[in-house]
Amino acid sequence: MLLTMRDDDEPTGRVTLAQVAAKAGVSLSTVSKVLNGRPDVSAPTRVRIESLLDAHGYRRTSAAASEAPLIELVFHELESTWAMELIRGVENVAKSAGASVVLTESGTRHAPGPEWIDGVLRRRPLGVVLVFSTLPDELKHKLRSRAIPFAIVDPAGDPEPDVPSVGSANWAGGLAATRHLIELGHRRIAIISGPEDMLCSLARVDGFRSAMSMAGIEVDPELVRFGDFHVQGGFQHAETLLGHAEPPTAIFAGSDLQGLGVLEAARVRGLRVPTDLSVVGYDDIPLARWSSPALTTVHQPLRRMAETAAQMVLRLRRGEATEPRIELGTELVVRHSTARVPDADPVPGT
């Protein structure tokens, strides 16, 4: 087995694993264990060996080890219908490439857990698609040292420039949703975004604030809420908002699941949607069109985002160049959960 080195390394341009072992001060079998993702190597030794492999630009050749015809898709949770859209997108690309998809649940919404890396190194997939906001440097180095390409489906943050990623226009989506409500005559508009430590949540709030500012409408801080993207979170925040002395006439939910929670909170309070309360969601998951009433929402192209990330991974697998960041557009989808406010004053410029 040979390692290809960078041009500015040793004159031969080649180094054997035995030489890597000598440089690391370990046995050849220890280097082999690290290459094969074996757990019985101490963390400091593993880091030292992986640093050498990475520094020498190691790329596994076809003779080095067989790769499973798999694309690995990694989430921090798999319980929402939102995740199903991403799974379908990766499956579409994998099928056309003659590969299968393996699903893994690990870590938090920000990054996979440290235990995940050993498993993926043993599986040796064609590539990895991660649904996180970033990837720690140590995990990036380990994947690159095994020539396992990766990309992030990133509706949630802003990865580093060296991480291939696919995102969507969150600010524009927040702007479009809020403008729609303003054009219907709503002035007291609330927003229930996602977690406050996620850039997608903040971008949607920024779009909301921009639309309100352009219409000359002051934002009541009490009507700006950060949720968790789940039904229960939408329900709880809507309960609080609708219990105000001056409740909102419209709520923009930062996800369709939260939007469903808002619909339930309105039902519990005896409010009719959209007669008494207009509701806009975000994502346009299939369930949104079957809610009662059908949910007006911002279409985030989740399936296409996943397809694009999987295609990026396969291009990298073939040694082809790919854009470091691709951002897809969002689009307002008007259904039956929003309505005009009777006798509302027109908003200048709308």
PDB file of N, CA and C in Angstrom, residues 177-190 208 211-212 215-218 223 247-252 272-280 337-347 350:
ATOM      1  N   ALA A 177     -42.862  35.662   3.533  1.00  0.00           N
ATOM      2  CA  ALA A 177     -43.961  35.270   4.411  1.00  0.00           C
ATOM      3  C   ALA A 177     -44.582  36.483   5.088  1.00  0.00           C
ATOM      4  N   THR A 178     -43.736  37.369   5.572  1.00  0.00           N
ATOM      5  CA  THR A 178     -44.228  38.542   6.302  1.00  0.00           C
ATOM      6  C   THR A 178     -44.883  39.539   5.359  1.00  0.00           C
ATOM      7  N   ARG A 179     -44.316  39.742   4.200  1.00  0.00           N
ATOM      8  CA  ARG A 179     -44.927  40.641   3.214  1.00  0.00           C
ATOM      9  C   ARG A 179     -46.333  40.172   2.846  1.00  0.00           C
ATOM     10  N   HIS A 180     -46.484  38.866   2.704  1.00  0.00           N
ATOM     11  CA  HIS A 180     -47.796  38.313   2.364  1.00  0.00           C
ATOM     12  C   HIS A 180     -48.829  38.709   3.420  1.00  0.00           C
ATOM     13  N   LEU A 181     -48.465  38.583   4.679  1.00  0.00           N
ATOM     14  CA  LEU A 181     -49.386  38.934   5.757  1.00  0.00           C
ATOM     15  C   LEU A 181     -49.663  40.435   5.798  1.00  0.00           C
ATOM     16  N   ILE A 182     -48.634  41.229   5.555  1.00  0.00           N
ATOM     17  CA  ILE A 182     -48.817  42.686   5.542  1.00  0.00           C
ATOM     18  C   ILE A 182     -49.752  43.093   4.407  1.00  0.00           C
ATOM     19  N   GLU A 183     -49.584  42.467   3.252  1.00  0.00           N
ATOM     20  CA  GLU A 183     -50.432  42.796   2.100  1.00  0.00           C
ATOM     21  C   GLU A 183     -51.891  42.411   2.336  1.00  0.00           C
ATOM     22  N   LEU A 184     -52.103  41.469   3.255  1.00  0.00           N
ATOM     23  CA  LEU A 184     -53.476  41.096   3.611  1.00  0.00           C
ATOM     24  C   LEU A 184     -54.065  42.023   4.677  1.00  0.00           C
ATOM     25  N   GLY A 185     -53.286  43.004   5.082  1.00  0.00           N
ATOM     26  CA  GLY A 185     -53.782  43.989   6.038  1.00  0.00           C
ATOM     27  C   GLY A 185     -53.397  43.747   7.479  1.00  0.00           C
ATOM     28  N   HIS A 186     -52.613  42.734   7.761  1.00  0.00           N
ATOM     29  CA  HIS A 186     -52.207  42.452   9.135  1.00  0.00           C
ATOM     30  C   HIS A 186     -51.117  43.432   9.578  1.00  0.00           C
ATOM     31  N   ARG A 187     -51.227  43.896  10.803  1.00  0.00           N
ATOM     32  CA  ARG A 187     -50.236  44.806  11.369  1.00  0.00           C
ATOM     33  C   ARG A 187     -49.611  44.206  12.631  1.00  0.00           C
ATOM     34  N   ARG A 188     -50.428  43.522  13.419  1.00  0.00           N
ATOM     35  CA  ARG A 188     -49.910  42.900  14.647  1.00  0.00           C
ATOM     36  C   ARG A 188     -49.579  41.441  14.314  1.00  0.00           C
ATOM     37  N   ILE A 189     -48.337  41.268  13.860  1.00  0.00           N
ATOM     38  CA  ILE A 189     -47.878  39.968  13.353  1.00  0.00           C
ATOM     39  C   ILE A 189     -46.832  39.404  14.303  1.00  0.00           C
ATOM     40  N   ALA A 190     -46.984  38.165  14.688  1.00  0.00           N
ATOM     41  CA  ALA A 190     -46.013  37.477  15.549  1.00  0.00           C
ATOM     42  C   ALA A 190     -45.186  36.504  14.710  1.00  0.00           C
ATOM     43  N   PHE A 208     -38.289  38.802   8.506  1.00  0.00           N
ATOM     44  CA  PHE A 208     -39.528  39.295   9.126  1.00  0.00           C
ATOM     45  C   PHE A 208     -39.384  40.766   9.510  1.00  0.00           C
ATOM     46  N   ALA A 211     -39.254  43.133   6.426  1.00  0.00           N
ATOM     47  CA  ALA A 211     -40.563  43.370   5.811  1.00  0.00           C
ATOM     48  C   ALA A 211     -41.382  44.340   6.641  1.00  0.00           C
ATOM     49  N   MET A 212     -41.367  44.187   7.962  1.00  0.00           N
ATOM     50  CA  MET A 212     -42.115  45.081   8.845  1.00  0.00           C
ATOM     51  C   MET A 212     -41.561  46.505   8.754  1.00  0.00           C
ATOM     52  N   ALA A 215     -42.523  48.325   5.615  1.00  0.00           N
ATOM     53  CA  ALA A 215     -43.935  48.721   5.616  1.00  0.00           C
ATOM     54  C   ALA A 215     -44.222  49.782   6.670  1.00  0.00           C
ATOM     55  N   GLY A 216     -43.182  50.182   7.409  1.00  0.00           N
ATOM     56  CA  GLY A 216     -43.375  51.201   8.439  1.00  0.00           C
ATOM     57  C   GLY A 216     -44.123  50.698   9.660  1.00  0.00           C
ATOM     58  N   ILE A 217     -44.040  49.391   9.934  1.00  0.00           N
ATOM     59  CA  ILE A 217     -44.749  48.794  11.073  1.00  0.00           C
ATOM     60  C   ILE A 217     -43.738  48.466  12.164  1.00  0.00           C
ATOM     61  N   GLU A 218     -43.993  48.935  13.347  1.00  0.00           N
ATOM     62  CA  GLU A 218     -43.106  48.672  14.472  1.00  0.00           C
ATOM     63  C   GLU A 218     -43.288  47.238  14.957  1.00  0.00           C
ATOM     64  N   LEU A 223     -43.823  39.837  20.521  1.00  0.00           N
ATOM     65  CA  LEU A 223     -44.363  38.966  19.475  1.00  0.00           C
ATOM     66  C   LEU A 223     -43.269  38.212  18.710  1.00  0.00           C
ATOM     67  N   PRO A 247     -53.662  40.220  21.325  1.00  0.00           N
ATOM     68  CA  PRO A 247     -53.049  39.101  20.598  1.00  0.00           C
ATOM     69  C   PRO A 247     -52.791  39.449  19.141  1.00  0.00           C
ATOM     70  N   PRO A 248     -51.877  38.739  18.502  1.00  0.00           N
ATOM     71  CA  PRO A 248     -51.628  38.976  17.087  1.00  0.00           C
ATOM     72  C   PRO A 248     -52.799  38.517  16.229  1.00  0.00           C
ATOM     73  N   THR A 249     -52.937  39.133  15.076  1.00  0.00           N
ATOM     74  CA  THR A 249     -53.950  38.680  14.112  1.00  0.00           C
ATOM     75  C   THR A 249     -53.348  37.690  13.122  1.00  0.00           C
ATOM     76  N   ALA A 250     -52.015  37.555  13.151  1.00  0.00           N
ATOM     77  CA  ALA A 250     -51.336  36.617  12.258  1.00  0.00           C
ATOM     78  C   ALA A 250     -50.075  36.112  12.946  1.00  0.00           C
ATOM     79  N   ILE A 251     -49.728  34.853  12.682  1.00  0.00           N
ATOM     80  CA  ILE A 251     -48.501  34.256  13.220  1.00  0.00           C
ATOM     81  C   ILE A 251     -47.729  33.608  12.079  1.00  0.00           C
ATOM     82  N   PHE A 252     -46.465  33.979  11.957  1.00  0.00           N
ATOM     83  CA  PHE A 252     -45.549  33.349  11.016  1.00  0.00           C
ATOM     84  C   PHE A 252     -44.731  32.327  11.798  1.00  0.00           C
ATOM     85  N   ARG A 272     -61.063  30.754  14.691  1.00  0.00           N
ATOM     86  CA  ARG A 272     -61.155  30.198  13.333  1.00  0.00           C
ATOM     87  C   ARG A 272     -59.984  30.686  12.494  1.00  0.00           C
ATOM     88  N   VAL A 273     -59.342  29.759  11.819  1.00  0.00           N
ATOM     89  CA  VAL A 273     -58.256  30.076  10.886  1.00  0.00           C
ATOM     90  C   VAL A 273     -58.792  29.888   9.483  1.00  0.00           C
ATOM     91  N   PRO A 274     -58.745  30.915   8.628  1.00  0.00           N
ATOM     92  CA  PRO A 274     -58.035  32.191   8.785  1.00  0.00           C
ATOM     93  C   PRO A 274     -58.931  33.365   9.198  1.00  0.00           C
ATOM     94  N   THR A 275     -60.193  33.137   9.509  1.00  0.00           N
ATOM     95  CA  THR A 275     -61.098  34.250   9.803  1.00  0.00           C
ATOM     96  C   THR A 275     -60.613  35.082  10.987  1.00  0.00           C
ATOM     97  N   ASP A 276     -60.227  34.399  12.079  1.00  0.00           N
ATOM     98  CA  ASP A 276     -59.780  35.098  13.281  1.00  0.00           C
ATOM     99  C   ASP A 276     -58.264  35.213  13.383  1.00  0.00           C
ATOM    100  N   LEU A 277     -57.561  34.312  12.743  1.00  0.00           N
ATOM    101  CA  LEU A 277     -56.102  34.276  12.834  1.00  0.00           C
ATOM    102  C   LEU A 277     -55.528  33.706  11.540  1.00  0.00           C
ATOM    103  N   SER A 278     -54.570  34.420  10.940  1.00  0.00           N
ATOM    104  CA  SER A 278     -53.861  33.901   9.766  1.00  0.00           C
ATOM    105  C   SER A 278     -52.561  33.242  10.217  1.00  0.00           C
ATOM    106  N   VAL A 279     -52.207  32.145   9.550  1.00  0.00           N
ATOM    107  CA  VAL A 279     -51.010  31.384   9.925  1.00  0.00           C
ATOM    108  C   VAL A 279     -50.207  31.060   8.671  1.00  0.00           C
ATOM    109  N   VAL A 280     -48.885  31.315   8.743  1.00  0.00           N
ATOM    110  CA  VAL A 280     -47.960  30.941   7.670  1.00  0.00           C
ATOM    111  C   VAL A 280     -46.901  30.017   8.257  1.00  0.00           C
ATOM    112  N   SER A 337     -54.772  29.082   4.910  1.00  0.00           N
ATOM    113  CA  SER A 337     -54.640  29.460   6.317  1.00  0.00           C
ATOM    114  C   SER A 337     -54.390  30.955   6.506  1.00  0.00           C
ATOM    115  N   THR A 338     -54.439  31.734   5.423  1.00  0.00           N
ATOM    116  CA  THR A 338     -54.269  33.187   5.518  1.00  0.00           C
ATOM    117  C   THR A 338     -55.426  33.873   4.793  1.00  0.00           C
ATOM    118  N   ALA A 339     -55.826  35.040   5.337  1.00  0.00           N
ATOM    119  CA  ALA A 339     -56.939  35.785   4.730  1.00  0.00           C
ATOM    120  C   ALA A 339     -56.765  37.271   5.006  1.00  0.00           C
ATOM    121  N   ARG A 340     -57.438  38.070   4.184  1.00  0.00           N
ATOM    122  CA  ARG A 340     -57.376  39.519   4.323  1.00  0.00           C
ATOM    123  C   ARG A 340     -58.110  39.958   5.574  1.00  0.00           C
ATOM    124  N   VAL A 341     -57.544  40.980   6.234  1.00  0.00           N
ATOM    125  CA  VAL A 341     -58.203  41.579   7.395  1.00  0.00           C
ATOM    126  C   VAL A 341     -59.319  42.504   6.885  1.00  0.00           C
ATOM    127  N   PRO A 342     -60.558  42.320   7.335  1.00  0.00           N
ATOM    128  CA  PRO A 342     -61.648  43.181   6.861  1.00  0.00           C
ATOM    129  C   PRO A 342     -61.377  44.660   7.165  1.00  0.00           C
ATOM    130  N   ASP A 343     -61.627  45.528   6.159  1.00  0.00           N
ATOM    131  CA  ASP A 343     -61.529  46.978   6.319  1.00  0.00           C
ATOM    132  C   ASP A 343     -60.128  47.433   6.765  1.00  0.00           C
ATOM    133  N   ALA A 344     -59.072  46.673   6.419  1.00  0.00           N
ATOM    134  CA  ALA A 344     -57.727  47.095   6.798  1.00  0.00           C
ATOM    135  C   ALA A 344     -57.276  48.262   5.949  1.00  0.00           C
ATOM    136  N   ASP A 345     -56.519  49.174   6.562  1.00  0.00           N
ATOM    137  CA  ASP A 345     -55.949  50.290   5.818  1.00  0.00           C
ATOM    138  C   ASP A 345     -54.855  49.763   4.898  1.00  0.00           C
ATOM    139  N   PRO A 346     -54.739  50.302   3.684  1.00  0.00           N
ATOM    140  CA  PRO A 346     -53.675  49.860   2.774  1.00  0.00           C
ATOM    141  C   PRO A 346     -52.308  50.254   3.298  1.00  0.00           C
ATOM    142  N   VAL A 347     -51.301  49.441   2.997  1.00  0.00           N
ATOM    143  CA  VAL A 347     -49.936  49.749   3.378  1.00  0.00           C
ATOM    144  C   VAL A 347     -49.244  50.437   2.216  1.00  0.00           C
ATOM    145  N   THR A 350     -47.446  48.783  -1.155  1.00  0.00           N
ATOM    146  CA  THR A 350     -47.804  47.371  -1.376  1.00  0.00           C
ATOM    147  C   THR A 350     -48.951  47.286  -2.368  1.00  0.00           C
TER     148      THR A 350
END
